[in-house]
Amino acid sequence: MKSIIFKDWKIEIDKEKTKNYYSQLDRDGLRECCSDCRNYYYGIRHLPKVFIEFLESLFIVPETPIGAYKLDKVADNIFLYDVNYLISGNILEKPNNAENVLENGNKAFNTSTLTDGVEFYFTKELHPSLRNLPDYESYFQLELFCEIPWVIEEPYE
């Protein structure tokens, strides 16, 4: 396990298991999906270098998220995306305000800033579709909110 401290988060990553997970994924899957996914696939390379370096430091292949969802238009030709990645390991420490329980019992997550236009948090609350993974309890999820330019040659919806 490799321990990483980043922005008041302390995590440990099973490097080999994480790399193995991403090696089994289709790197071209997003290019064959909806226009929102295709745009994320090509648009992430327009984000600051620190974004790609952050993902790679976690042994994540940037083009292979669990999901990439366009949430909202934030400026002319710029869209807010919600993106999820899977990591094998544990969350050892999180910022004091990272997670709150609301009156209705639901959890609210507060993000940390990676760079302008990119917020993130880690959670053990995996997307329901991942619960069929063998040993899914040994994984945690990276949730990113990032502003991506529309770069593909097709209209956005």
Coordinates of C-alpha atoms in Angstrom, one line a residue:
M1 CA 0.0 0.0 0.0
K2 CA 1.2 3.5 -0.8
S3 CA 0.2 6.3 1.6
I4 CA -0.6 9.7 0.1
I5 CA -1.5 13.0 1.9
F6 CA -3.2 15.6 -0.2
K7 CA -5.2 18.6 0.9
D8 CA -6.0 17.3 4.4
W9 CA -6.9 13.8 3.0
K10 CA -4.7 10.8 3.9
I11 CA -5.3 7.8 1.8
E12 CA -3.6 4.5 1.1
I13 CA -3.7 2.9 -2.3
D14 CA -3.1 -0.6 -3.4
K15 CA -1.1 0.4 -6.4
E16 CA -1.1 -3.0 -8.1
K17 CA -4.8 -3.7 -7.6
T18 CA -5.8 -0.2 -8.8
K19 CA -3.5 -0.5 -11.9
N20 CA -4.9 -3.9 -12.6
Y21 CA -8.5 -2.6 -12.4
Y22 CA -7.7 0.1 -15.0
S23 CA -5.7 -2.2 -17.2
Q24 CA -8.9 -4.3 -17.7
L25 CA -11.0 -1.3 -18.8
D26 CA -11.6 -0.2 -22.3
R27 CA -9.8 3.1 -22.8
D28 CA -11.9 3.9 -25.8
G29 CA -15.2 3.2 -24.0
L30 CA -16.0 7.0 -23.5
R31 CA -15.4 7.7 -27.2
E32 CA -18.1 5.2 -28.1
C33 CA -20.6 6.5 -25.6
C34 CA -22.8 9.7 -25.5
S35 CA -21.6 13.1 -26.6
D36 CA -21.1 14.2 -22.9
C37 CA -18.7 11.2 -22.4
R38 CA -16.9 11.8 -25.7
N39 CA -16.4 15.4 -24.7
Y40 CA -15.0 14.5 -21.3
Y41 CA -12.6 12.0 -23.0
Y42 CA -11.2 14.7 -25.2
G43 CA -11.8 17.7 -23.0
I44 CA -9.8 16.6 -20.0
R45 CA -6.6 17.2 -21.8
H46 CA -7.5 20.9 -21.9
L47 CA -7.5 21.1 -18.1
P48 CA -4.4 22.2 -16.1
K49 CA -1.6 19.7 -16.1
V50 CA -2.1 19.3 -12.3
F51 CA -5.4 17.6 -13.0
I52 CA -3.8 14.8 -15.1
E53 CA -0.9 14.5 -12.6
F54 CA -3.3 14.2 -9.7
L55 CA -5.2 11.3 -11.4
E56 CA -1.9 9.6 -12.4
S57 CA -0.5 9.9 -8.9
L58 CA -3.5 7.8 -7.8
F59 CA -2.7 5.2 -10.5
I60 CA -5.9 6.2 -12.4
V61 CA -6.1 6.2 -16.2
P62 CA -7.7 9.6 -16.8
E63 CA -9.8 8.4 -19.8
T64 CA -11.5 5.6 -17.9
P65 CA -13.8 7.0 -15.3
I66 CA -16.7 5.0 -13.8
G67 CA -18.9 7.7 -15.2
A68 CA -18.7 11.3 -16.5
Y69 CA -21.9 13.3 -16.3
K70 CA -22.4 16.8 -17.6
L71 CA -24.3 18.7 -14.9
D72 CA -24.6 22.3 -16.0
K73 CA -23.4 25.0 -18.3
V74 CA -21.2 27.4 -16.3
A75 CA -20.0 29.8 -19.0
D76 CA -20.0 30.0 -22.8
N77 CA -18.8 26.6 -24.0
I78 CA -17.8 25.5 -20.5
F79 CA -19.6 22.7 -18.6
L80 CA -19.5 21.4 -15.1
Y81 CA -19.0 17.6 -15.0
D82 CA -19.4 15.1 -12.2
V83 CA -16.8 12.3 -12.7
N84 CA -16.2 9.2 -10.7
Y85 CA -13.1 7.0 -10.5
L86 CA -12.4 3.8 -8.5
I87 CA -9.3 3.3 -6.3
S88 CA -8.3 0.2 -4.3
G89 CA -7.3 1.0 -0.8
N90 CA -8.5 3.0 2.2
I91 CA -9.4 6.5 3.3
L92 CA -7.3 7.0 6.5
E93 CA -8.1 10.6 7.3
K94 CA -10.4 13.2 5.8
P95 CA -10.8 16.9 6.4
N96 CA -13.1 17.8 9.4
N97 CA -15.8 19.2 7.2
A98 CA -15.6 16.6 4.4
E99 CA -18.8 14.7 5.3
N100 CA -21.9 15.9 7.2
V101 CA -25.1 14.0 8.0
L102 CA -28.2 16.0 7.2
E103 CA -31.4 16.1 9.3
N104 CA -33.0 13.6 6.9
G105 CA -30.2 11.2 7.5
N106 CA -28.6 11.7 4.0
K107 CA -24.9 12.5 3.8
A108 CA -23.6 15.8 2.3
F109 CA -20.1 15.8 1.0
N110 CA -17.9 19.0 0.9
T111 CA -15.2 19.2 -1.7
S112 CA -11.6 20.1 -1.6
T113 CA -10.1 22.3 -4.3
L114 CA -7.5 20.7 -6.6
T115 CA -7.1 23.8 -8.9
D116 CA -9.4 26.5 -10.4
G117 CA -12.5 24.7 -11.8
V118 CA -11.7 21.3 -10.2
E119 CA -13.1 20.1 -6.8
F120 CA -12.9 16.6 -5.4
Y121 CA -13.6 14.3 -2.5
F122 CA -13.0 10.6 -1.6
T123 CA -15.8 8.4 -0.3
K124 CA -16.3 4.7 0.6
E125 CA -19.9 5.1 -0.7
L126 CA -19.4 3.5 -4.1
H127 CA -21.7 3.9 -7.1
P128 CA -24.4 1.1 -6.8
S129 CA -23.2 -0.4 -10.2
L130 CA -19.8 -1.2 -8.6
R131 CA -21.2 -3.5 -5.9
N132 CA -20.8 -6.5 -8.2
L133 CA -17.1 -6.1 -8.2
P134 CA -15.2 -8.9 -6.4
D135 CA -14.1 -7.5 -3.1
Y136 CA -15.8 -4.2 -3.7
E137 CA -15.4 -3.3 0.0
S138 CA -11.6 -2.8 -0.6
Y139 CA -12.3 0.1 -3.0
F140 CA -13.1 3.7 -2.5
Q141 CA -14.3 6.3 -5.0
L142 CA -12.9 9.6 -6.2
E143 CA -15.6 12.1 -7.0
L144 CA -14.5 15.1 -9.2
F145 CA -16.4 18.2 -10.2
C146 CA -14.6 19.9 -13.0
E147 CA -15.2 22.5 -15.6
I148 CA -14.6 21.2 -19.1
P149 CA -14.7 23.1 -22.4
W150 CA -16.9 21.6 -25.2
V151 CA -14.2 20.4 -27.6
I152 CA -15.9 17.9 -29.9
E153 CA -17.4 18.8 -33.2
E154 CA -21.0 18.0 -32.4
P155 CA -23.6 20.1 -30.7
Y156 CA -24.1 19.8 -26.9
E157 CA -27.5 19.1 -25.5

